[in-house]
PDB file of C-alpha atoms in Angstrom:
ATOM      1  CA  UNK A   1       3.286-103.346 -46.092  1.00 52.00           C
ATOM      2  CA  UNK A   2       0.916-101.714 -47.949  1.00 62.00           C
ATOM      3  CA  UNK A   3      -1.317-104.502 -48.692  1.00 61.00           C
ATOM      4  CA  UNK A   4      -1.872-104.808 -45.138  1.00 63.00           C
ATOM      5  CA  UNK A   5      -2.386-101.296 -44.289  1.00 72.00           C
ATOM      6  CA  UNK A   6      -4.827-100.841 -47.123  1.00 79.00           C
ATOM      7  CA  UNK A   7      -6.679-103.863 -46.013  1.00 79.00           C
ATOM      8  CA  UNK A   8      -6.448-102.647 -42.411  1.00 75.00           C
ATOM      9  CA  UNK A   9      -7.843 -99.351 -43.837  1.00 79.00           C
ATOM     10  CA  UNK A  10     -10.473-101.232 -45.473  1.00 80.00           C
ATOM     11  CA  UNK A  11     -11.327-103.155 -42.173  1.00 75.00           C
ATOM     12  CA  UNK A  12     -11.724 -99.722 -39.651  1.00 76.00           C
ATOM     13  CA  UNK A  13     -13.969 -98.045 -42.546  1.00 79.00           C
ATOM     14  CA  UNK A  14     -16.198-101.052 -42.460  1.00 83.00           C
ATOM     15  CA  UNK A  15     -16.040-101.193 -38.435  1.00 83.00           C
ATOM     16  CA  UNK A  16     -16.110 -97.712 -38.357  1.00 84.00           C
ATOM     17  CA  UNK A  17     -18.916 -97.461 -35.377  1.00 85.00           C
ATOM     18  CA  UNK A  18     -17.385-100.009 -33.213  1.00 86.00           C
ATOM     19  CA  UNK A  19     -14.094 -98.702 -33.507  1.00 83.00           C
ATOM     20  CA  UNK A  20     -15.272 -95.177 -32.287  1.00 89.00           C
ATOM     21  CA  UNK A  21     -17.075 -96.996 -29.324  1.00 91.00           C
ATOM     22  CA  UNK A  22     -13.672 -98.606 -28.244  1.00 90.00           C
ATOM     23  CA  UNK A  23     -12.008 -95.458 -28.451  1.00 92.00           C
ATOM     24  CA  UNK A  24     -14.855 -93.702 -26.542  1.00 96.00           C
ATOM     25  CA  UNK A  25     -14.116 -96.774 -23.844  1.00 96.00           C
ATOM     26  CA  UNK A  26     -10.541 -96.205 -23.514  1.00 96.00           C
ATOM     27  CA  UNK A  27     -11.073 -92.340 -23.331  1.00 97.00           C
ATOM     28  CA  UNK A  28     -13.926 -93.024 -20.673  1.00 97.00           C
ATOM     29  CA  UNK A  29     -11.855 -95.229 -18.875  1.00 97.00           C
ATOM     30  CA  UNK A  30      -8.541 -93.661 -18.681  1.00 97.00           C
ATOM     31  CA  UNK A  31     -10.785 -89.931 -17.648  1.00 97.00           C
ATOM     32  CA  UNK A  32     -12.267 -92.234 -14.584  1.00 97.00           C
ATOM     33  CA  UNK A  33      -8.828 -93.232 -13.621  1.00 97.00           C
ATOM     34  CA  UNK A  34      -7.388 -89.755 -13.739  1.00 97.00           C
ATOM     35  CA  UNK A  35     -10.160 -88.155 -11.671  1.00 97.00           C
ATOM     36  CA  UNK A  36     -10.153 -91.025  -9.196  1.00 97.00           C
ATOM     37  CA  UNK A  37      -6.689 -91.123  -8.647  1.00 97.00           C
ATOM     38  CA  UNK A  38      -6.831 -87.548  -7.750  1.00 96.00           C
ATOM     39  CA  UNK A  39      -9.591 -87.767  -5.976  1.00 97.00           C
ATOM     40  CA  UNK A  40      -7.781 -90.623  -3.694  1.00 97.00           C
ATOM     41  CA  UNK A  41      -4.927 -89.206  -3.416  1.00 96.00           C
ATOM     42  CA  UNK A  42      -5.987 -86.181  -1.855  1.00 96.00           C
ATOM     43  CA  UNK A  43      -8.114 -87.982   0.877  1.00 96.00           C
ATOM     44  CA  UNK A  44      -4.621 -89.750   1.532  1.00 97.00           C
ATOM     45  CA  UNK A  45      -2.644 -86.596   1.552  1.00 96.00           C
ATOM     46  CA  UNK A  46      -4.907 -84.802   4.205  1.00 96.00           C
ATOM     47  CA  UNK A  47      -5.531 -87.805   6.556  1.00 97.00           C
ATOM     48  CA  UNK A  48      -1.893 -87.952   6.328  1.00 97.00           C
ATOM     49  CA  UNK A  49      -1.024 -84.347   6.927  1.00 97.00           C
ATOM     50  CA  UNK A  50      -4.037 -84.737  10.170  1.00 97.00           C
ATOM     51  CA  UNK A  51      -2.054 -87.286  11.200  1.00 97.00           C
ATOM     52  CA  UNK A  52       0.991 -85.731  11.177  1.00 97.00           C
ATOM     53  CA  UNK A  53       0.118 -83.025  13.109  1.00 97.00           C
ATOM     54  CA  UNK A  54      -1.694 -85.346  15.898  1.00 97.00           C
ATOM     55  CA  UNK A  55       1.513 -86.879  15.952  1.00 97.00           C
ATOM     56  CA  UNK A  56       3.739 -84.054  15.856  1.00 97.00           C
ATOM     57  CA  UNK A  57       1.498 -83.067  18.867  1.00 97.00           C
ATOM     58  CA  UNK A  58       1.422 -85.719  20.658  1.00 97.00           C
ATOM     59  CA  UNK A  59       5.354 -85.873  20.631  1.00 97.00           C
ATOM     60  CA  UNK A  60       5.979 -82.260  21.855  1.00 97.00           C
ATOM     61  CA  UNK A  61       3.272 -83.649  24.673  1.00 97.00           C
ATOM     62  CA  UNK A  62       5.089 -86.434  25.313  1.00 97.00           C
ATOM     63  CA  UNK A  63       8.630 -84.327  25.278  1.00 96.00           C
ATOM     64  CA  UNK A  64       7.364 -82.024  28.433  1.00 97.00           C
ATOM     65  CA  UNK A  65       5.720 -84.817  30.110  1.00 97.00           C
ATOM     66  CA  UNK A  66       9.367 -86.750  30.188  1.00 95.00           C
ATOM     67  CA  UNK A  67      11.435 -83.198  30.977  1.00 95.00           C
ATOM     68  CA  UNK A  68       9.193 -82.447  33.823  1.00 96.00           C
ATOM     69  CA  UNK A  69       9.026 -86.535  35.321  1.00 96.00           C
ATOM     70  CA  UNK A  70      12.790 -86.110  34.670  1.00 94.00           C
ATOM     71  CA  UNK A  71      13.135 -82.670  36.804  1.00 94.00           C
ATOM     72  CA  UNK A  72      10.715 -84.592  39.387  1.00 94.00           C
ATOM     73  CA  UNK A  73      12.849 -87.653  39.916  1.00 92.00           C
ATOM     74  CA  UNK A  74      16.118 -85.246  39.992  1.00 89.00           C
ATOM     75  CA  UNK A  75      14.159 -82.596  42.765  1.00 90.00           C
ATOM     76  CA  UNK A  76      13.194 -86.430  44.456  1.00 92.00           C
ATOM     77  CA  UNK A  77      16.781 -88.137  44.531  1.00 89.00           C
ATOM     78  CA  UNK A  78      19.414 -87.402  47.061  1.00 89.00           C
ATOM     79  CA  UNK A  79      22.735 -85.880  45.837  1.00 88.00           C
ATOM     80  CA  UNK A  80      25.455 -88.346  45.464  1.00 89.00           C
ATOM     81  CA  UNK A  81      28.551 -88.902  48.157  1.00 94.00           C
ATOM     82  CA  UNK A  82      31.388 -88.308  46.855  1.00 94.00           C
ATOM     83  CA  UNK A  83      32.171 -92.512  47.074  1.00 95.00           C
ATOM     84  CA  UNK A  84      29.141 -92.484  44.595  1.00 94.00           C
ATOM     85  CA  UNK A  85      30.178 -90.449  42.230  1.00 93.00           C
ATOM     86  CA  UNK A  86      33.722 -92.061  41.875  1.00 94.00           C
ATOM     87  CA  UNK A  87      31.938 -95.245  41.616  1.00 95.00           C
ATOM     88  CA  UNK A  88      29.420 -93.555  38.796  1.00 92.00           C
ATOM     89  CA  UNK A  89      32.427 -92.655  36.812  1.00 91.00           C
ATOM     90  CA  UNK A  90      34.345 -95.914  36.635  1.00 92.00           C
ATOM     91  CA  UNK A  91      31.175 -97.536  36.025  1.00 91.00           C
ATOM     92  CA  UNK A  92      30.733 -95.434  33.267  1.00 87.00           C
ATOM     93  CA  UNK A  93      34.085 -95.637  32.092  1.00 87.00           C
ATOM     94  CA  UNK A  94      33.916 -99.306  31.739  1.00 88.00           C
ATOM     95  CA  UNK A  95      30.883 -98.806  29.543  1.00 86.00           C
ATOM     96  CA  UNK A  96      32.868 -97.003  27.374  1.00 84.00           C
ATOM     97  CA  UNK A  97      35.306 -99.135  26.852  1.00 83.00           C
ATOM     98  CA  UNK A  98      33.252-102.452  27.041  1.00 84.00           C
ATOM     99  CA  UNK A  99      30.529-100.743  24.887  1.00 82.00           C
ATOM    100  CA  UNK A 100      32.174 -98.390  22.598  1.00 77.00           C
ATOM    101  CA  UNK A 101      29.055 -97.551  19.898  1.00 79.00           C
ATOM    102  CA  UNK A 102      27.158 -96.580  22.694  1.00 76.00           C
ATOM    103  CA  UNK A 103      29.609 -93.858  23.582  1.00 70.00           C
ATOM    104  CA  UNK A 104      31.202 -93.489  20.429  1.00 66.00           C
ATOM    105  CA  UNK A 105      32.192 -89.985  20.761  1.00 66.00           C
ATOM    106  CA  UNK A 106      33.655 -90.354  24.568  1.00 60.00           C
ATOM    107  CA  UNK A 107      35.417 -93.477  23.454  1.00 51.00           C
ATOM    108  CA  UNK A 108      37.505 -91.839  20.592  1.00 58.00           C
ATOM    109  CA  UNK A 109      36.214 -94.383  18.076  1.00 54.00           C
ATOM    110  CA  UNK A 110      35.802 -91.270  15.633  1.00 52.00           C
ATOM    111  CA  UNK A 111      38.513 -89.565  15.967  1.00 50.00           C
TER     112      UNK A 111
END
């Protein structure tokens, strides 16, 4: 072992200049990646967060549109006859039963 590491010794004195311009590389080159990596990554963190809040927007938009289309079609629709709304109910009640993870809390599959 220390035959080679006094030979290896030997060999980076001679080189001495070349291996101080590959360490200079790797030093330059792992600084670029640092900065641009940071760099990127905060462009991608800010479109992102823009993006979130368009979308976060857009939702709550989208939210009041369908509550006051839903209040429009209720206002719109006639109330139900009684014969209706028996009707609704065992309709609904056979969803239930036929389609149980659809109502799962109606259908008493968790309790």
């Amino acid at each position: 072992m220390s035959m080679f590491s006094s030979r290896f010794a030997k060999l980076v004195a001679r080189n001495k200049g070349a291996w101080t311009a590959g360490l200079a590389v790797v030093a330059a080159g792992t600084a670029f990646k640092v900065v641009y990596f940071n760099f990127s990554r905060g462009l991608i963190v800010d479109h992102m967060d823009r993006r979130h809040l368009q979308a976060t927007e857009h939702l709550k938009d989208r939210r009041q549109f369908g509550s006051k289309m839903a209040r429009e079609r209720e206002d719109k629709a006639p109330p139900l006859t009684p014969d209706q709304r028996e009707q609704l109910q065992e309709y609904l009640s056979l969803m239930r039963e036929v389609e149980p993870d659809v109502y799962p809390k109606e259908s008493r599959r968790w309790e």
